[in-house]
mmCIF file of C-alpha atoms in Angstrom:
data_model
loop_
_atom_site.group_PDB
_atom_site.id
_atom_site.type_symbol
_atom_site.label_atom_id
_atom_site.label_comp_id
_atom_site.label_asym_id
_atom_site.label_seq_id
_atom_site.Cartn_x
_atom_site.Cartn_y
_atom_site.Cartn_z
ATOM 1 C CA UNK A 1 -0.102 0.045 0.057
ATOM 2 C CA UNK A 2 1.316 3.595 -0.757
ATOM 3 C CA UNK A 3 0.927 6.594 1.424
ATOM 4 C CA UNK A 4 -2.248 7.595 -0.273
ATOM 5 C CA UNK A 5 -3.988 4.733 1.360
ATOM 6 C CA UNK A 6 -3.893 6.646 4.714
ATOM 7 C CA UNK A 7 -6.036 9.358 3.297
ATOM 8 C CA UNK A 8 -9.932 9.013 3.172
ATOM 9 C CA UNK A 9 -10.905 7.570 -0.155
ATOM 10 C CA UNK A 10 -11.950 10.424 -2.586
ATOM 11 C CA UNK A 11 -14.660 10.333 -5.092
ATOM 12 C CA UNK A 12 -12.535 9.138 -7.741
ATOM 13 C CA UNK A 13 -11.008 6.176 -5.816
ATOM 14 C CA UNK A 14 -12.326 2.651 -5.878
ATOM 15 C CA UNK A 15 -14.270 3.252 -2.667
ATOM 16 C CA UNK A 16 -15.573 6.785 -3.992
ATOM 17 C CA UNK A 17 -19.148 5.439 -4.229
ATOM 18 C CA UNK A 18 -19.623 4.520 -0.555
ATOM 19 C CA UNK A 19 -22.702 6.576 0.605
ATOM 20 C CA UNK A 20 -22.980 5.858 4.264
ATOM 21 C CA UNK A 21 -22.272 3.694 7.205
ATOM 22 C CA UNK A 22 -23.856 0.557 5.714
ATOM 23 C CA UNK A 23 -21.722 0.751 2.624
ATOM 24 C CA UNK A 24 -18.456 0.978 4.589
ATOM 25 C CA UNK A 25 -19.389 -1.776 6.844
ATOM 26 C CA UNK A 26 -20.340 -4.065 3.975
ATOM 27 C CA UNK A 27 -16.919 -3.567 2.330
ATOM 28 C CA UNK A 28 -15.453 -4.708 5.549
ATOM 29 C CA UNK A 29 -17.589 -7.738 5.860
ATOM 30 C CA UNK A 30 -16.608 -8.737 2.279
ATOM 31 C CA UNK A 31 -13.000 -8.307 3.037
ATOM 32 C CA UNK A 32 -12.994 -10.384 6.093
ATOM 33 C CA UNK A 33 -15.761 -12.877 5.100
ATOM 34 C CA UNK A 34 -17.625 -11.933 8.299
ATOM 35 C CA UNK A 35 -21.378 -12.880 8.758
ATOM 36 C CA UNK A 36 -22.282 -9.410 10.025
ATOM 37 C CA UNK A 37 -21.240 -6.377 11.910
ATOM 38 C CA UNK A 38 -22.464 -3.554 14.176
ATOM 39 C CA UNK A 39 -21.091 -0.062 14.721
ATOM 40 C CA UNK A 40 -21.438 1.737 17.949
ATOM 41 C CA UNK A 41 -20.432 5.176 18.986
ATOM 42 C CA UNK A 42 -19.359 5.873 22.623
ATOM 43 C CA UNK A 43 -18.926 8.872 24.898
ATOM 44 C CA UNK A 44 -15.572 10.298 26.085
ATOM 45 C CA UNK A 45 -17.052 11.369 29.370
ATOM 46 C CA UNK A 46 -18.781 7.984 30.077
ATOM 47 C CA UNK A 47 -17.260 4.859 28.479
ATOM 48 C CA UNK A 48 -20.307 2.766 29.723
ATOM 49 C CA UNK A 49 -22.690 4.909 27.622
ATOM 50 C CA UNK A 50 -22.850 3.992 23.951
ATOM 51 C CA UNK A 51 -25.400 4.139 20.995
ATOM 52 C CA UNK A 52 -25.908 1.519 18.184
ATOM 53 C CA UNK A 53 -25.825 3.471 14.870
ATOM 54 C CA UNK A 54 -25.856 0.447 12.558
ATOM 55 C CA UNK A 55 -26.373 -3.273 12.659
ATOM 56 C CA UNK A 56 -26.511 -5.696 9.729
ATOM 57 C CA UNK A 57 -28.992 -7.977 11.344
ATOM 58 C CA UNK A 58 -30.702 -8.992 14.604
ATOM 59 C CA UNK A 59 -27.754 -11.283 15.283
ATOM 60 C CA UNK A 60 -25.374 -8.258 14.815
ATOM 61 C CA UNK A 61 -27.499 -6.310 17.457
ATOM 62 C CA UNK A 62 -27.505 -9.363 19.892
ATOM 63 C CA UNK A 63 -23.743 -9.586 19.767
ATOM 64 C CA UNK A 64 -23.456 -5.966 20.313
ATOM 65 C CA UNK A 65 -25.782 -6.083 23.272
ATOM 66 C CA UNK A 66 -23.970 -9.012 24.891
ATOM 67 C CA UNK A 67 -20.627 -7.225 24.582
ATOM 68 C CA UNK A 68 -22.237 -4.200 26.107
ATOM 69 C CA UNK A 69 -23.919 -5.901 29.047
ATOM 70 C CA UNK A 70 -20.761 -7.688 29.960
ATOM 71 C CA UNK A 71 -18.861 -4.550 30.128
ATOM 72 C CA UNK A 72 -15.697 -6.307 29.166
ATOM 73 C CA UNK A 73 -14.205 -8.165 26.147
ATOM 74 C CA UNK A 74 -12.939 -7.193 22.859
ATOM 75 C CA UNK A 75 -15.261 -4.025 22.514
ATOM 76 C CA UNK A 76 -14.044 -2.573 25.664
ATOM 77 C CA UNK A 77 -10.460 -3.503 25.041
ATOM 78 C CA UNK A 78 -10.565 -1.970 21.627
ATOM 79 C CA UNK A 79 -11.660 1.344 22.986
ATOM 80 C CA UNK A 80 -9.336 1.324 25.928
ATOM 81 C CA UNK A 81 -6.293 0.410 23.838
ATOM 82 C CA UNK A 82 -7.443 2.041 20.645
ATOM 83 C CA UNK A 83 -6.354 -1.088 18.811
ATOM 84 C CA UNK A 84 -8.101 -4.183 17.207
ATOM 85 C CA UNK A 85 -9.018 -6.948 19.400
ATOM 86 C CA UNK A 86 -10.518 -10.487 18.839
ATOM 87 C CA UNK A 87 -12.243 -13.151 20.796
ATOM 88 C CA UNK A 88 -12.567 -16.744 19.644
ATOM 89 C CA UNK A 89 -14.619 -19.407 21.072
ATOM 90 C CA UNK A 90 -12.004 -22.160 20.618
ATOM 91 C CA UNK A 91 -9.137 -20.137 22.127
ATOM 92 C CA UNK A 92 -8.232 -21.408 25.644
ATOM 93 C CA UNK A 93 -6.781 -17.913 26.503
ATOM 94 C CA UNK A 94 -10.048 -16.139 25.607
ATOM 95 C CA UNK A 95 -11.995 -18.725 27.461
ATOM 96 C CA UNK A 96 -9.858 -18.079 30.592
ATOM 97 C CA UNK A 97 -9.905 -14.350 30.134
ATOM 98 C CA UNK A 98 -13.497 -13.854 29.447
ATOM 99 C CA UNK A 99 -15.371 -17.230 30.207
ATOM 100 C CA UNK A 100 -18.906 -15.901 30.637
ATOM 101 C CA UNK A 101 -18.693 -13.843 27.529
ATOM 102 C CA UNK A 102 -17.374 -16.792 25.434
ATOM 103 C CA UNK A 103 -20.234 -18.820 26.800
ATOM 104 C CA UNK A 104 -22.845 -16.223 25.917
ATOM 105 C CA UNK A 105 -21.512 -15.669 22.433
ATOM 106 C CA UNK A 106 -21.409 -19.385 21.918
ATOM 107 C CA UNK A 107 -24.993 -19.531 22.977
ATOM 108 C CA UNK A 108 -25.876 -17.047 20.194
ATOM 109 C CA UNK A 109 -24.072 -19.335 17.752
ATOM 110 C CA UNK A 110 -21.021 -16.945 17.340
ATOM 111 C CA UNK A 111 -17.704 -18.325 17.491
ATOM 112 C CA UNK A 112 -15.587 -15.220 16.485
ATOM 113 C CA UNK A 113 -15.828 -11.539 17.155
ATOM 114 C CA UNK A 114 -13.148 -8.857 15.886
ATOM 115 C CA UNK A 115 -13.527 -5.427 16.972
ATOM 116 C CA UNK A 116 -11.950 -2.360 15.273
ATOM 117 C CA UNK A 117 -11.843 1.103 16.906
ATOM 118 C CA UNK A 118 -13.295 3.686 14.710
ATOM 119 C CA UNK A 119 -12.193 7.308 14.220
ATOM 120 C CA UNK A 120 -8.658 8.630 13.922
ATOM 121 C CA UNK A 121 -8.376 10.574 17.238
ATOM 122 C CA UNK A 122 -6.277 9.606 20.146
ATOM 123 C CA UNK A 123 -9.348 8.004 21.633
ATOM 124 C CA UNK A 124 -11.691 5.727 19.704
ATOM 125 C CA UNK A 125 -15.031 7.308 19.039
ATOM 126 C CA UNK A 126 -16.614 3.837 18.850
ATOM 127 C CA UNK A 127 -16.131 0.386 17.388
ATOM 128 C CA UNK A 128 -17.041 -1.651 14.411
ATOM 129 C CA UNK A 129 -17.641 -5.242 15.753
ATOM 130 C CA UNK A 130 -17.399 -7.995 13.032
ATOM 131 C CA UNK A 131 -18.566 -11.513 13.763
ATOM 132 C CA UNK A 132 -18.516 -14.969 12.410
ATOM 133 C CA UNK A 133 -20.551 -18.105 13.215
ATOM 134 C CA UNK A 134 -17.440 -20.108 12.952
ATOM 135 C CA UNK A 135 -13.789 -18.948 13.554
ATOM 136 C CA UNK A 136 -11.842 -18.497 10.305
ATOM 137 C CA UNK A 137 -10.036 -21.577 9.094
ATOM 138 C CA UNK A 138 -7.138 -19.655 7.878
ATOM 139 C CA UNK A 139 -5.567 -16.256 8.518
ATOM 140 C CA UNK A 140 -6.013 -13.806 5.671
ATOM 141 C CA UNK A 141 -2.996 -11.649 4.604
ATOM 142 C CA UNK A 142 -1.825 -8.878 7.067
ATOM 143 C CA UNK A 143 -2.741 -6.418 4.485
ATOM 144 C CA UNK A 144 -6.315 -7.054 4.739
ATOM 145 C CA UNK A 145 -6.363 -6.356 8.540
ATOM 146 C CA UNK A 146 -4.425 -3.178 7.855
ATOM 147 C CA UNK A 147 -6.817 -2.030 5.167
ATOM 148 C CA UNK A 148 -9.841 -2.869 7.222
ATOM 149 C CA UNK A 149 -8.433 -0.983 10.212
ATOM 150 C CA UNK A 150 -7.874 2.087 8.016
ATOM 151 C CA UNK A 151 -11.460 1.828 6.803
ATOM 152 C CA UNK A 152 -12.825 1.624 10.224
ATOM 153 C CA UNK A 153 -10.812 4.803 11.144
ATOM 154 C CA UNK A 154 -12.252 6.585 7.996
ATOM 155 C CA UNK A 155 -15.628 5.308 8.918
ATOM 156 C CA UNK A 156 -15.642 6.964 12.359
ATOM 157 C CA UNK A 157 -14.430 10.172 10.848
ATOM 158 C CA UNK A 158 -17.183 10.049 8.238
ATOM 159 C CA UNK A 159 -19.790 9.178 10.670
ATOM 160 C CA UNK A 160 -18.984 12.275 12.902
ATOM 161 C CA UNK A 161 -18.509 14.546 9.965
ATOM 162 C CA UNK A 162 -21.196 13.493 7.524
ATOM 163 C CA UNK A 163 -23.178 10.359 7.457
ATOM 164 C CA UNK A 164 -24.008 10.030 11.112
ATOM 165 C CA UNK A 165 -25.166 13.583 12.169
ATOM 166 C CA UNK A 166 -28.728 12.499 12.880
ATOM 167 C CA UNK A 167 -27.701 9.366 14.717
ATOM 168 C CA UNK A 168 -25.096 11.343 16.813
ATOM 169 C CA UNK A 169 -27.603 13.777 17.803
ATOM 170 C CA UNK A 170 -29.796 11.112 18.979
ATOM 171 C CA UNK A 171 -26.790 9.544 20.672
ATOM 172 C CA UNK A 172 -26.156 12.864 22.538
ATOM 173 C CA UNK A 173 -29.735 12.735 24.001
ATOM 174 C CA UNK A 174 -29.226 8.974 24.741
ATOM 175 C CA UNK A 175 -25.979 9.884 26.772
ATOM 176 C CA UNK A 176 -27.878 12.429 28.695
ATOM 177 C CA UNK A 177 -30.518 10.074 29.644
ATOM 178 C CA UNK A 178 -28.132 7.421 30.566
ATOM 179 C CA UNK A 179 -25.907 9.681 32.587
ATOM 180 C CA UNK A 180 -29.052 11.110 34.556
ATOM 181 C CA UNK A 181 -30.337 7.700 35.155
ATOM 182 C CA UNK A 182 -27.090 6.306 36.542
ATOM 183 C CA UNK A 183 -26.893 9.160 38.897
ATOM 184 C CA UNK A 184 -30.374 8.528 40.242
ATOM 185 C CA UNK A 185 -29.605 4.842 40.605
ATOM 186 C CA UNK A 186 -26.462 5.689 42.637
ATOM 187 C CA UNK A 187 -28.458 7.816 44.853
ATOM 188 C CA UNK A 188 -31.480 5.616 45.308
ATOM 189 C CA UNK A 189 -29.562 2.267 45.850
ATOM 190 C CA UNK A 190 -26.187 3.591 47.294
ATOM 191 C CA UNK A 191 -24.246 2.266 44.331
ATOM 192 C CA UNK A 192 -20.994 3.184 42.817
ATOM 193 C CA UNK A 193 -21.053 4.635 39.076
ATOM 194 C CA UNK A 194 -20.053 1.343 37.549
ATOM 195 C CA UNK A 195 -22.375 -0.766 39.569
ATOM 196 C CA UNK A 196 -25.304 1.574 38.710
ATOM 197 C CA UNK A 197 -24.447 1.414 35.012
ATOM 198 C CA UNK A 198 -24.061 -2.478 34.995
ATOM 199 C CA UNK A 199 -27.632 -2.512 36.762
ATOM 200 C CA UNK A 200 -28.979 -0.362 33.853
ATOM 201 C CA UNK A 201 -27.456 -2.451 31.160
ATOM 202 C CA UNK A 202 -28.477 -5.787 32.786
ATOM 203 C CA UNK A 203 -32.124 -4.677 33.083
ATOM 204 C CA UNK A 204 -32.152 -3.583 29.565
ATOM 205 C CA UNK A 205 -30.725 -6.888 28.321
ATOM 206 C CA UNK A 206 -33.205 -8.826 30.627
ATOM 207 C CA UNK A 207 -36.157 -7.044 29.062
ATOM 208 C CA UNK A 208 -34.828 -7.010 25.430
ATOM 209 C CA UNK A 209 -35.217 -3.339 25.215
ATOM 210 C CA UNK A 210 -32.515 -0.501 24.916
ATOM 211 C CA UNK A 211 -30.687 0.982 27.869
ATOM 212 C CA UNK A 212 -32.206 4.247 26.763
ATOM 213 C CA UNK A 213 -35.764 3.029 27.423
ATOM 214 C CA UNK A 214 -34.750 1.770 30.681
ATOM 215 C CA UNK A 215 -32.901 5.100 31.490
ATOM 216 C CA UNK A 216 -36.041 7.216 30.702
ATOM 217 C CA UNK A 217 -38.262 4.880 32.786
ATOM 218 C CA UNK A 218 -35.822 5.347 35.725
ATOM 219 C CA UNK A 219 -35.964 9.112 35.121
ATOM 220 C CA UNK A 220 -39.701 8.886 35.233
ATOM 221 C CA UNK A 221 -39.650 7.146 38.666
ATOM 222 C CA UNK A 222 -39.508 3.621 37.688
ATOM 223 C CA UNK A 223 -37.654 1.113 39.956
ATOM 224 C CA UNK A 224 -35.132 -0.749 37.953
ATOM 225 C CA UNK A 225 -34.914 -3.525 40.668
ATOM 226 C CA UNK A 226 -38.492 -4.652 40.194
ATOM 227 C CA UNK A 227 -41.417 -4.435 37.825
ATOM 228 C CA UNK A 228 -41.488 -4.015 34.130
ATOM 229 C CA UNK A 229 -40.704 -0.829 32.022
#
């Protein structure tokens, strides 16, 4: 690859026809032979808050939710380290590091997840989560990973700058609701911030609804420890 590959693809390049998040993600899926993917954006102020801005299927959404609820794994590692991170069901080290997460991904029929940080800043602005039902049987050339990593970086910048304005505006409102709800849970139940955030995420997952819906319910006086939203 030449130095020009570091720049965002222009209109005259082979990727010049990409019109939005879905197009970027589809290219990455094809390059990696993945079964699907999801893209999330996160908050610099609260790494537990996130907004799902694109998913290729219900399975992609389910994988993203599992990664979110567990609060650990390749998604968190990719954001914290600003680097690609992978989890594979057959890898004994991954099973030792994240046993509950591997088990739950396996229950979804997912054997491999590879997460790329998006955005070119010092801190990732979110992640692109690629998944496969079965782990790859062979390793693709290193150039492919490099190229997908670069596409993910450009995707984040494009998302912030152009295609994702409406989604990021919703994300801003979502973060406000989540932060307020977490503060209320801390006060009501004498919890630390991470405990309140985990309670919010777990309740959302148990009810198969978004954490934003639970947050708004908490703000309206609902008790997240009992009852239904």
